[in-house]
Amino acid sequence: MLEVDTHVHTVVSGHAHSTIYENVTFAKRVGLKGFASTDHGPHVHNTPKDFTLKIMKSWPDTMEGIRVYKSIEANIMDACGRLDVGNQHMPTFEFVLAGIHELDDMTADERLSGCVAAYENPYLDCVTHPDKQKYIVEFEPVVLAAKKHNKLVELNNKSLHIRAGGRESVPKLVALCKKHNVRMIVSSDAHICYNVGNFALAEQLLKEMEFPEELVLNKHQKVFDTYVSERAKRLDLV
């Protein structure tokens, strides 16, 4: 069982169905030690404006005994990897994800370039669901960008569950991370509290592919906390 879920949404995302309290309650129920609360950046439809991001500063680090990491899933806006959350807001977050959402006007090459370029942002930790064939069809450039910048690649359980083509594309992504010795985070991408900590399909795939446990950053909370602490020092946030 993984101890930290790195990708969880609340009603603040505009299309999710649970509050932070409900997510905390279910995280505790399933035995998690913590999770990253990663609501969408303002580009996604029905997501609140930037000023709501600052409210996270007032959150306690621990809620009902569960460590809640102040995080976000920003949006990659163009081929240059520009995010919809400005750097003035980034010090609020302990962990930053970014993915492509609602940008059907970008070509496949532009989407790939955007995912690769996003890793150059010093605040970004991981590009989300790079396996989505709707957006990009080449995975190795993303994996190599993560390796170059000593960052992470996401194994998204939802991709194996409901995303078209996920059962075929995700193993390719995992194989590339194994080949290049790149660390992964395994996430639920939960949009309702009942899915918080649901990694079953992803964990089974890692087992079948004999993926090295030491390359799974959120397997143990202590390892994830070390990453978060070192990140804060690197960005001069402490």
Coordinates of N, CA and C in Angstrom, one line a residue:
M1 N 0.8 -1.2 0.0 CA 0.0 0.0 0.0 C 0.9 1.2 0.0
L2 N 0.6 2.1 -0.9 CA 1.3 3.4 -0.9 C 0.8 4.3 0.2
E3 N 1.7 5.1 0.8 CA 1.4 5.9 2.0 C 0.9 7.3 1.6
V4 N 1.1 7.8 0.4 CA 0.7 9.1 0.0 C 0.1 9.1 -1.3
D5 N -1.1 9.8 -1.4 CA -1.7 9.9 -2.7 C -1.3 11.3 -3.2
T6 N -0.8 11.4 -4.4 CA -0.2 12.7 -4.9 C -1.1 13.5 -5.8
H7 N -2.3 13.1 -6.0 CA -3.2 13.8 -6.9 C -4.7 13.6 -6.5
V8 N -5.2 14.5 -5.8 CA -6.6 14.5 -5.3 C -7.3 15.8 -5.5
H9 N -8.5 15.8 -6.0 CA -9.3 17.0 -6.2 C -10.4 17.2 -5.2
T10 N -10.8 18.4 -5.0 CA -12.0 18.8 -4.2 C -13.0 19.5 -5.0
V11 N -14.1 19.9 -4.4 CA -15.1 20.7 -5.1 C -14.6 22.0 -5.7
V12 N -13.5 22.5 -5.2 CA -12.9 23.7 -5.7 C -12.5 23.6 -7.2
S13 N -12.2 22.3 -7.6 CA -11.9 22.1 -9.1 C -13.1 22.4 -10.0
G14 N -14.3 22.5 -9.4 CA -15.4 22.8 -10.3 C -16.1 21.6 -10.9
H15 N -15.5 20.5 -10.9 CA -16.1 19.3 -11.5 C -15.9 18.0 -10.6
A16 N -15.3 18.2 -9.4 CA -15.1 17.1 -8.5 C -16.3 17.2 -7.5
H17 N -16.4 16.2 -6.6 CA -17.6 16.0 -5.9 C -17.4 15.9 -4.3
S18 N -16.2 16.2 -3.8 CA -16.0 16.0 -2.4 C -15.2 17.2 -1.8
T19 N -15.5 17.5 -0.5 CA -14.8 18.5 0.2 C -13.4 18.0 0.7
I20 N -12.6 18.9 1.2 CA -11.3 18.6 1.8 C -11.6 17.7 3.0
Y21 N -12.6 18.0 3.8 CA -12.9 17.2 5.0 C -13.3 15.7 4.6
E22 N -14.1 15.6 3.5 CA -14.5 14.2 3.1 C -13.2 13.5 2.6
N23 N -12.4 14.2 1.8 CA -11.2 13.5 1.4 C -10.3 13.1 2.5
V24 N -10.1 13.9 3.5 CA -9.3 13.6 4.7 C -9.9 12.3 5.4
T25 N -11.3 12.3 5.5 CA -11.9 11.2 6.2 C -11.7 9.9 5.5
F26 N -11.8 9.9 4.2 CA -11.6 8.7 3.5 C -10.1 8.3 3.4
A27 N -9.2 9.3 3.3 CA -7.8 8.9 3.4 C -7.5 8.2 4.7
K28 N -8.0 8.7 5.8 CA -7.8 8.0 7.0 C -8.4 6.6 7.0
R29 N -9.6 6.5 6.4 CA -10.3 5.2 6.4 C -9.5 4.1 5.7
V30 N -8.8 4.5 4.6 CA -8.1 3.5 3.7 C -6.7 3.4 4.2
G31 N -6.2 4.1 5.2 CA -4.9 3.9 5.7 C -3.8 4.7 5.1
L32 N -4.1 5.8 4.4 CA -3.1 6.7 3.9 C -2.5 7.5 5.1
K33 N -1.3 7.9 4.9 CA -0.7 8.8 5.9 C -0.8 10.3 5.4
G34 N -1.0 10.5 4.1 CA -1.1 11.8 3.6 C -1.6 11.9 2.1
F35 N -2.0 13.0 1.7 CA -2.3 13.2 0.2 C -2.0 14.6 -0.2
A36 N -1.8 14.8 -1.5 CA -1.6 16.2 -2.0 C -3.0 16.6 -2.6
S37 N -3.4 17.8 -2.1 CA -4.7 18.3 -2.5 C -4.4 19.2 -3.7
T38 N -4.8 18.7 -4.9 CA -4.3 19.3 -6.2 C -5.4 19.8 -7.1
D39 N -6.1 20.8 -6.6 CA -7.2 21.3 -7.5 C -6.6 22.0 -8.7
H40 N -7.5 22.1 -9.7 CA -7.0 22.7 -11.0 C -6.8 24.1 -10.9
G41 N -5.8 24.6 -11.8 CA -5.6 26.0 -12.0 C -6.8 26.7 -12.7
P42 N -6.8 28.0 -12.7 CA -7.9 28.8 -13.2 C -8.4 28.6 -14.6
H43 N -7.6 27.9 -15.5 CA -8.0 27.8 -16.9 C -9.1 26.8 -17.0
V44 N -9.2 25.8 -16.1 CA -10.3 24.8 -16.3 C -11.6 25.4 -16.0
H45 N -12.6 25.0 -16.7 CA -14.0 25.6 -16.6 C -14.5 25.4 -15.2
N46 N -15.1 26.5 -14.6 CA -15.7 26.5 -13.3 C -14.7 26.5 -12.1
T47 N -13.4 26.6 -12.4 CA -12.4 26.7 -11.4 C -12.4 28.1 -10.9
P48 N -12.3 28.4 -9.6 CA -12.2 29.8 -9.1 C -10.9 30.5 -9.6
K49 N -10.9 31.8 -9.4 CA -9.8 32.6 -9.8 C -8.6 32.5 -8.9
D50 N -7.5 33.1 -9.4 CA -6.2 33.0 -8.7 C -6.3 33.2 -7.2
F51 N -7.1 34.2 -6.8 CA -7.0 34.6 -5.4 C -7.3 33.5 -4.4
T52 N -8.1 32.5 -4.9 CA -8.5 31.4 -4.0 C -7.3 30.5 -3.7
L53 N -6.3 30.6 -4.5 CA -5.1 29.8 -4.2 C -4.4 30.2 -3.0
K54 N -4.4 31.5 -2.6 CA -3.7 32.0 -1.5 C -4.3 31.5 -0.2
I55 N -5.6 31.0 -0.2 CA -6.3 30.6 1.0 C -5.6 29.3 1.6
M56 N -4.9 28.6 0.7 CA -4.2 27.4 1.2 C -3.2 27.7 2.3
K57 N -2.7 28.9 2.3 CA -1.6 29.3 3.3 C -2.2 29.1 4.7
S58 N -3.5 29.2 4.9 CA -4.0 29.2 6.2 C -4.4 27.7 6.6
W59 N -4.2 26.8 5.7 CA -4.5 25.4 6.1 C -3.5 24.8 7.1
P60 N -4.0 24.0 8.0 CA -3.1 23.3 8.9 C -2.4 22.2 8.0
D61 N -1.2 21.9 8.4 CA -0.4 20.8 7.7 C -1.1 19.5 7.9
T62 N -1.6 19.2 9.1 CA -2.3 17.9 9.4 C -3.7 18.1 9.7
M63 N -4.6 17.3 9.1 CA -6.0 17.4 9.4 C -6.5 16.0 9.8
E64 N -7.0 15.9 11.0 CA -7.5 14.6 11.5 C -6.4 13.5 11.5
G65 N -5.1 13.9 11.7 CA -4.0 13.0 11.7 C -3.5 12.7 10.3
I66 N -4.0 13.3 9.2 CA -3.6 13.1 7.9 C -2.8 14.3 7.4
R67 N -1.6 14.0 6.9 CA -0.8 15.1 6.3 C -1.4 15.5 5.0
V68 N -1.8 16.8 4.9 CA -2.4 17.3 3.6 C -1.4 18.3 3.0
Y69 N -0.8 17.9 1.8 CA 0.2 18.7 1.2 C -0.5 19.8 0.3
K70 N -0.1 21.0 0.5 CA -0.7 22.2 -0.2 C -0.2 22.1 -1.7
S71 N -1.1 21.8 -2.6 CA -0.6 21.5 -4.0 C -1.6 22.0 -5.0
I72 N -1.3 21.8 -6.2 CA -2.1 22.3 -7.3 C -1.8 21.4 -8.6
E73 N -2.8 21.3 -9.4 CA -2.6 20.8 -10.8 C -2.9 21.9 -11.7
A74 N -1.8 22.6 -12.1 CA -1.9 23.7 -13.0 C -2.1 23.2 -14.4
N75 N -2.3 24.1 -15.3 CA -2.6 23.8 -16.7 C -1.5 24.2 -17.6
I76 N -1.0 23.4 -18.5 CA 0.0 23.7 -19.5 C -0.7 24.4 -20.6
M77 N -0.4 25.6 -20.9 CA -1.2 26.4 -21.8 C -0.7 26.5 -23.3
D78 N 0.6 26.1 -23.5 CA 1.1 26.3 -24.9 C 2.3 25.4 -25.1
A79 N 2.9 25.5 -26.3 CA 4.0 24.6 -26.6 C 5.3 25.0 -25.8
C80 N 5.3 26.2 -25.2 CA 6.4 26.7 -24.4 C 6.3 26.2 -23.0
G81 N 5.3 25.5 -22.6 CA 5.1 25.0 -21.3 C 4.7 26.0 -20.3
R82 N 4.1 27.1 -20.8 CA 3.6 28.2 -19.9 C 2.4 27.6 -19.0
L83 N 2.4 27.9 -17.7 CA 1.4 27.5 -16.8 C 0.4 28.6 -16.6
D84 N -0.9 28.2 -16.2 CA -1.9 29.2 -15.9 C -1.8 29.7 -14.5
V85 N -0.8 29.3 -13.7 CA -0.6 29.8 -12.4 C 0.7 30.5 -12.4
G86 N 0.7 31.8 -12.1 CA 2.0 32.6 -12.1 C 2.9 32.3 -11.0
N87 N 4.2 32.6 -11.1 CA 5.2 32.3 -10.1 C 4.9 33.1 -8.8
Q88 N 4.1 34.1 -8.8 CA 3.8 34.8 -7.6 C 3.0 34.0 -6.7
H89 N 2.3 33.0 -7.2 CA 1.5 32.1 -6.4 C 2.2 30.8 -6.0
M90 N 3.3 30.5 -6.7 CA 3.9 29.2 -6.5 C 4.5 28.9 -5.1
P91 N 5.0 30.0 -4.4 CA 5.5 29.7 -3.0 C 4.4 29.1 -2.1
T92 N 3.1 29.3 -2.4 CA 2.1 28.7 -1.6 C 2.1 27.2 -1.5
F93 N 2.6 26.6 -2.6 CA 2.5 25.1 -2.8 C 3.7 24.4 -2.4
E94 N 3.4 23.2 -1.8 CA 4.5 22.3 -1.4 C 4.8 21.3 -2.5
F95 N 3.9 21.2 -3.5 CA 4.1 20.2 -4.6 C 3.3 20.7 -5.7
V96 N 3.8 20.7 -6.9 CA 3.2 21.3 -8.1 C 3.1 20.3 -9.2
L97 N 1.9 20.0 -9.6 CA 1.6 19.2 -10.8 C 1.1 20.1 -11.9
A98 N 1.2 19.7 -13.2 CA 0.7 20.4 -14.3 C 0.3 19.4 -15.4
G99 N -0.8 19.7 -16.1 CA -1.2 18.8 -17.2 C -1.9 19.6 -18.2
I100 N -2.2 19.0 -19.3 CA -3.0 19.6 -20.4 C -4.4 19.3 -20.3
H101 N -5.3 20.3 -20.3 CA -6.7 20.2 -20.1 C -7.4 21.2 -21.1
E102 N -8.4 20.8 -21.8 CA -9.3 21.7 -22.5 C -8.5 22.6 -23.5
L103 N -7.5 22.0 -24.2 CA -6.7 22.7 -25.2 C -6.7 22.0 -26.5
D104 N -7.9 21.7 -27.0 CA -8.0 20.9 -28.2 C -7.5 21.7 -29.5
D105 N -7.2 23.0 -29.3 CA -6.7 23.7 -30.5 C -5.2 23.6 -30.7
M106 N -4.5 22.9 -29.7 CA -3.1 22.6 -29.9 C -2.9 21.3 -30.7
T107 N -1.8 21.3 -31.5 CA -1.5 20.1 -32.3 C -0.8 19.1 -31.3
A108 N -0.7 17.9 -31.8 CA 0.0 16.9 -31.0 C 1.4 17.3 -30.7
D109 N 2.1 17.8 -31.7 CA 3.5 18.3 -31.5 C 3.6 19.4 -30.5
E110 N 2.6 20.3 -30.5 CA 2.6 21.4 -29.6 C 2.4 20.9 -28.1
R111 N 1.5 19.9 -28.0 CA 1.2 19.4 -26.7 C 2.4 18.7 -26.1
L112 N 3.1 17.9 -27.0 CA 4.3 17.2 -26.5 C 5.4 18.3 -26.1
S113 N 5.6 19.3 -26.9 CA 6.6 20.3 -26.6 C 6.2 21.0 -25.3
G114 N 4.9 21.3 -25.1 CA 4.5 21.9 -23.9 C 4.8 21.1 -22.6
C115 N 4.5 19.8 -22.7 CA 4.8 18.9 -21.6 C 6.3 18.8 -21.3
V116 N 7.1 18.8 -22.3 CA 8.6 18.7 -22.1 C 9.1 20.0 -21.6
A117 N 8.6 21.2 -22.1 CA 9.1 22.5 -21.7 C 8.6 22.8 -20.3
A118 N 7.5 22.3 -19.8 CA 7.0 22.5 -18.5 C 8.0 22.1 -17.4
Y119 N 8.7 21.1 -17.7 CA 9.7 20.6 -16.7 C 10.8 21.6 -16.4
E120 N 11.0 22.6 -17.3 CA 12.0 23.6 -17.1 C 11.6 24.6 -16.0
N121 N 10.3 24.6 -15.7 CA 9.8 25.5 -14.6 C 10.3 25.0 -13.3
P122 N 11.0 25.8 -12.6 CA 11.6 25.4 -11.3 C 10.6 24.9 -10.3
Y123 N 9.4 25.4 -10.3 CA 8.4 25.0 -9.3 C 7.7 23.7 -9.7
L124 N 7.7 23.3 -10.9 CA 7.0 22.1 -11.4 C 7.7 20.9 -10.9
D125 N 6.9 19.9 -10.4 CA 7.5 18.6 -9.9 C 7.1 17.5 -10.9
C126 N 6.0 17.6 -11.5 CA 5.5 16.4 -12.4 C 4.5 16.9 -13.3
V127 N 4.5 16.4 -14.6 CA 3.5 16.5 -15.5 C 2.5 15.4 -15.3
T128 N 1.2 15.7 -15.3 CA 0.2 14.8 -15.0 C -0.3 14.0 -16.3
H129 N -0.7 12.8 -16.0 CA -1.3 11.9 -17.1 C -0.7 12.1 -18.5
P130 N 0.7 12.0 -18.6 CA 1.3 12.2 -19.9 C 1.0 11.0 -20.9
D131 N 0.3 10.0 -20.3 CA -0.1 8.8 -21.1 C -1.3 9.1 -22.0
K132 N -2.0 10.2 -21.7 CA -3.3 10.5 -22.4 C -3.0 10.6 -23.9
Q133 N -3.4 9.6 -24.7 CA -3.1 9.6 -26.1 C -3.9 10.7 -26.9
K134 N -5.0 11.2 -26.2 CA -5.7 12.3 -26.8 C -4.8 13.5 -27.0
Y135 N -3.8 13.6 -26.1 CA -2.9 14.8 -26.1 C -1.6 14.6 -26.7
I136 N -0.9 13.5 -26.3 CA 0.4 13.3 -26.9 C 0.6 11.8 -27.2
V137 N 1.4 11.4 -28.1 CA 1.5 10.0 -28.5 C 3.0 9.5 -28.3
E138 N 3.9 10.4 -28.0 CA 5.3 10.1 -27.7 C 5.5 10.3 -26.2
F139 N 6.1 9.3 -25.5 CA 6.3 9.4 -24.1 C 7.7 9.6 -23.7
E140 N 8.7 9.1 -24.6 CA 10.1 9.2 -24.2 C 10.6 10.6 -24.0
P141 N 10.2 11.6 -24.8 CA 10.7 12.9 -24.6 C 10.3 13.5 -23.2
V142 N 9.1 13.1 -22.8 CA 8.6 13.5 -21.4 C 9.5 12.9 -20.3
V143 N 9.7 11.6 -20.5 CA 10.5 10.9 -19.5 C 11.9 11.4 -19.4
L144 N 12.5 11.7 -20.5 CA 13.9 12.2 -20.6 C 13.9 13.6 -20.0
A145 N 12.9 14.4 -20.2 CA 12.8 15.8 -19.6 C 12.8 15.7 -18.1
A146 N 12.0 14.8 -17.6 CA 11.9 14.6 -16.1 C 13.3 14.1 -15.6
K147 N 13.9 13.3 -16.3 CA 15.3 12.8 -15.9 C 16.3 13.9 -15.9
K148 N 16.2 14.7 -16.9 CA 17.2 15.9 -17.1 C 17.1 16.8 -15.9
H149 N 15.8 17.1 -15.5 CA 15.6 18.1 -14.4 C 15.4 17.4 -13.0
N150 N 15.7 16.1 -13.0 CA 15.6 15.4 -11.7 C 14.2 15.5 -11.1
K151 N 13.2 15.3 -12.0 CA 11.8 15.4 -11.5 C 11.1 14.1 -11.7
L152 N 9.8 14.2 -11.8 CA 9.0 13.0 -11.7 C 8.0 12.7 -12.9
V153 N 7.6 11.5 -13.0 CA 6.6 11.1 -14.0 C 5.4 10.5 -13.3
E154 N 4.2 10.8 -13.7 CA 3.0 10.3 -13.0 C 2.5 9.0 -13.6
L155 N 2.2 8.0 -12.8 CA 1.5 6.9 -13.1 C 0.1 7.1 -12.5
N156 N -0.9 7.4 -13.4 CA -2.2 7.8 -13.0 C -3.2 6.6 -13.0
N157 N -3.7 6.2 -11.9 CA -4.5 5.0 -11.8 C -5.8 5.2 -12.7
K158 N -6.3 6.4 -12.8 CA -7.5 6.6 -13.6 C -7.2 6.3 -15.1
S159 N -6.0 6.5 -15.5 CA -5.7 6.2 -16.9 C -5.9 4.7 -17.2
L160 N -5.6 3.8 -16.2 CA -5.8 2.4 -16.4 C -7.3 2.0 -16.2
H161 N -8.1 2.9 -15.6 CA -9.4 2.6 -15.3 C -10.4 3.1 -16.3
I162 N -10.3 4.4 -16.7 CA -11.4 4.9 -17.6 C -10.9 5.6 -18.8
R163 N -9.6 5.9 -18.9 CA -9.1 6.7 -20.1 C -8.9 5.8 -21.3
A164 N -9.5 6.2 -22.4 CA -9.3 5.4 -23.7 C -7.9 5.2 -24.0
G165 N -7.5 4.0 -24.3 CA -6.1 3.6 -24.6 C -5.2 3.5 -23.5
G166 N -5.6 3.7 -22.3 CA -4.8 3.7 -21.1 C -4.1 2.4 -20.9
R167 N -4.9 1.3 -21.1 CA -4.3 0.0 -20.8 C -3.1 -0.4 -21.7
E168 N -3.1 0.3 -22.9 CA -2.0 0.1 -23.8 C -0.9 1.1 -23.6
S169 N -1.2 2.3 -23.3 CA -0.2 3.3 -23.3 C 0.5 3.4 -21.9
V170 N -0.1 3.2 -20.8 CA 0.5 3.3 -19.5 C 1.7 2.3 -19.4
P171 N 1.6 1.1 -19.7 CA 2.8 0.2 -19.6 C 4.0 0.7 -20.4
K172 N 3.7 1.3 -21.5 CA 4.9 1.9 -22.3 C 5.6 3.0 -21.5
L173 N 4.8 3.8 -20.8 CA 5.3 4.9 -20.0 C 6.1 4.3 -18.8
V174 N 5.6 3.3 -18.2 CA 6.3 2.7 -17.1 C 7.6 2.1 -17.5
A175 N 7.5 1.4 -18.7 CA 8.7 0.8 -19.2 C 9.8 1.8 -19.5
L176 N 9.5 2.9 -20.0 CA 10.5 4.0 -20.3 C 11.1 4.5 -19.0
C177 N 10.2 4.7 -17.9 CA 10.8 5.2 -16.6 C 11.7 4.1 -16.0
K178 N 11.4 2.9 -16.2 CA 12.3 1.8 -15.7 C 13.6 1.8 -16.5
K179 N 13.5 1.9 -17.8 CA 14.6 1.9 -18.7 C 15.6 3.1 -18.4
H180 N 15.0 4.3 -18.1 CA 15.9 5.4 -17.9 C 16.1 5.8 -16.4
N181 N 15.6 4.9 -15.5 CA 15.8 5.0 -14.1 C 15.2 6.4 -13.6
V182 N 14.0 6.6 -14.0 CA 13.3 7.9 -13.6 C 12.2 7.6 -12.6
R183 N 12.2 8.4 -11.5 CA 11.2 8.2 -10.5 C 9.8 8.5 -10.9
M184 N 8.8 7.8 -10.4 CA 7.4 8.0 -10.6 C 6.7 8.3 -9.4
I185 N 5.5 9.0 -9.5 CA 4.6 9.1 -8.4 C 3.3 8.3 -8.9
V186 N 2.7 7.6 -8.0 CA 1.5 6.9 -8.4 C 0.3 7.6 -7.7
S187 N -0.7 7.9 -8.5 CA -1.8 8.7 -8.0 C -3.2 8.1 -8.3
S188 N -4.2 8.5 -7.5 CA -5.5 8.1 -7.8 C -6.2 9.1 -8.8
D189 N -5.8 10.4 -8.8 CA -6.5 11.4 -9.5 C -8.0 11.4 -9.1
A190 N -8.2 11.3 -7.8 CA -9.6 11.1 -7.3 C -10.4 12.4 -7.5
H191 N -11.6 12.3 -8.0 CA -12.5 13.4 -8.1 C -13.7 13.2 -7.2
I192 N -13.6 12.2 -6.4 CA -14.6 11.9 -5.3 C -13.9 11.2 -4.2
C193 N -14.3 11.4 -3.0 CA -13.6 10.9 -1.8 C -13.5 9.4 -1.9
Y194 N -14.4 8.7 -2.5 CA -14.4 7.2 -2.5 C -13.2 6.7 -3.3
N195 N -12.6 7.5 -4.1 CA -11.4 7.0 -4.9 C -10.1 7.5 -4.3
V196 N -10.1 8.2 -3.2 CA -8.8 8.6 -2.6 C -8.1 7.4 -2.2
G197 N -6.8 7.3 -2.6 CA -6.0 6.1 -2.2 C -6.3 4.9 -3.0
N198 N -7.0 5.1 -4.1 CA -7.3 3.9 -5.0 C -6.2 3.8 -6.1
F199 N -5.2 2.9 -5.8 CA -4.1 2.7 -6.7 C -4.1 1.3 -7.2
A200 N -5.1 0.5 -7.0 CA -5.1 -0.9 -7.2 C -4.5 -1.3 -8.6
L201 N -5.0 -0.7 -9.7 CA -4.6 -1.1 -11.0 C -3.2 -0.7 -11.2
A202 N -2.8 0.5 -10.8 CA -1.4 0.9 -11.0 C -0.4 0.1 -10.2
E203 N -0.8 -0.3 -9.0 CA 0.1 -1.1 -8.1 C 0.3 -2.5 -8.8
Q204 N -0.8 -3.0 -9.3 CA -0.7 -4.3 -10.0 C 0.2 -4.3 -11.2
L205 N 0.1 -3.2 -11.9 CA 0.9 -3.0 -13.1 C 2.4 -3.0 -12.7
L206 N 2.7 -2.2 -11.7 CA 4.1 -2.1 -11.2 C 4.7 -3.4 -10.8
K207 N 3.8 -4.2 -10.2 CA 4.3 -5.5 -9.7 C 4.5 -6.4 -10.9
E208 N 3.6 -6.4 -11.9 CA 3.8 -7.2 -13.1 C 5.0 -6.9 -13.9
M209 N 5.3 -5.6 -13.9 CA 6.5 -5.1 -14.7 C 7.8 -5.1 -13.9
E210 N 7.7 -5.5 -12.7 CA 8.9 -5.5 -11.8 C 9.6 -4.2 -11.7
F211 N 8.7 -3.2 -11.5 CA 9.2 -1.8 -11.5 C 9.9 -1.6 -10.1
P212 N 11.1 -1.0 -10.1 CA 11.9 -0.9 -8.8 C 11.1 -0.1 -7.8
E213 N 11.0 -0.6 -6.6 CA 10.2 0.1 -5.5 C 10.9 1.4 -5.2
E214 N 12.2 1.5 -5.3 CA 12.9 2.7 -4.9 C 12.7 3.9 -5.8
L215 N 12.1 3.6 -7.0 CA 11.7 4.6 -8.0 C 10.3 5.1 -7.8
V216 N 9.6 4.6 -6.8 CA 8.2 5.1 -6.5 C 8.3 6.1 -5.3
L217 N 8.3 7.3 -5.6 CA 8.5 8.4 -4.6 C 7.6 8.4 -3.5
N218 N 6.3 8.1 -3.7 CA 5.3 8.2 -2.7 C 4.9 6.8 -2.1
K219 N 5.8 5.8 -2.2 CA 5.6 4.5 -1.6 C 5.6 4.7 -0.1
H220 N 6.6 5.5 0.4 CA 6.7 5.8 1.9 C 6.6 7.3 2.1
Q221 N 5.8 7.6 3.1 CA 5.7 9.1 3.4 C 7.0 9.7 3.8
K222 N 7.9 9.0 4.5 CA 9.2 9.6 4.8 C 10.0 10.0 3.6
V223 N 10.0 9.2 2.6 CA 10.7 9.5 1.4 C 10.1 10.7 0.7
F224 N 8.7 10.7 0.6 CA 8.0 11.8 0.0 C 8.3 13.1 0.8
D225 N 8.3 13.0 2.1 CA 8.6 14.2 2.9 C 10.0 14.7 2.7
T226 N 10.9 13.8 2.5 CA 12.3 14.3 2.2 C 12.4 15.0 0.9
Y227 N 11.6 14.5 -0.1 CA 11.6 15.2 -1.4 C 11.0 16.6 -1.2
V228 N 9.9 16.7 -0.5 CA 9.2 18.0 -0.3 C 10.1 19.0 0.5
S229 N 10.8 18.5 1.5 CA 11.8 19.3 2.2 C 12.9 19.8 1.4
E230 N 13.5 18.9 0.6 CA 14.6 19.3 -0.3 C 14.2 20.3 -1.4
R231 N 12.9 20.1 -1.8 CA 12.4 21.0 -2.8 C 12.3 22.4 -2.3
A232 N 11.8 22.5 -1.0 CA 11.6 23.8 -0.4 C 13.0 24.5 -0.2
K233 N 14.0 23.8 0.1 CA 15.3 24.3 0.2 C 15.9 24.8 -1.1
R234 N 15.6 24.0 -2.1 CA 16.1 24.3 -3.5 C 15.5 25.6 -4.0
L235 N 14.2 25.8 -3.7 CA 13.5 27.0 -4.1 C 13.5 28.1 -3.1
D236 N 14.3 27.9 -2.1 CA 14.5 29.0 -1.1 C 13.2 29.4 -0.4
L237 N 12.3 28.3 -0.1 CA 11.0 28.6 0.5 C 11.0 28.3 2.0
V238 N 12.1 28.1 2.6 CA 12.2 27.9 4.0 C 13.0 29.0 4.7

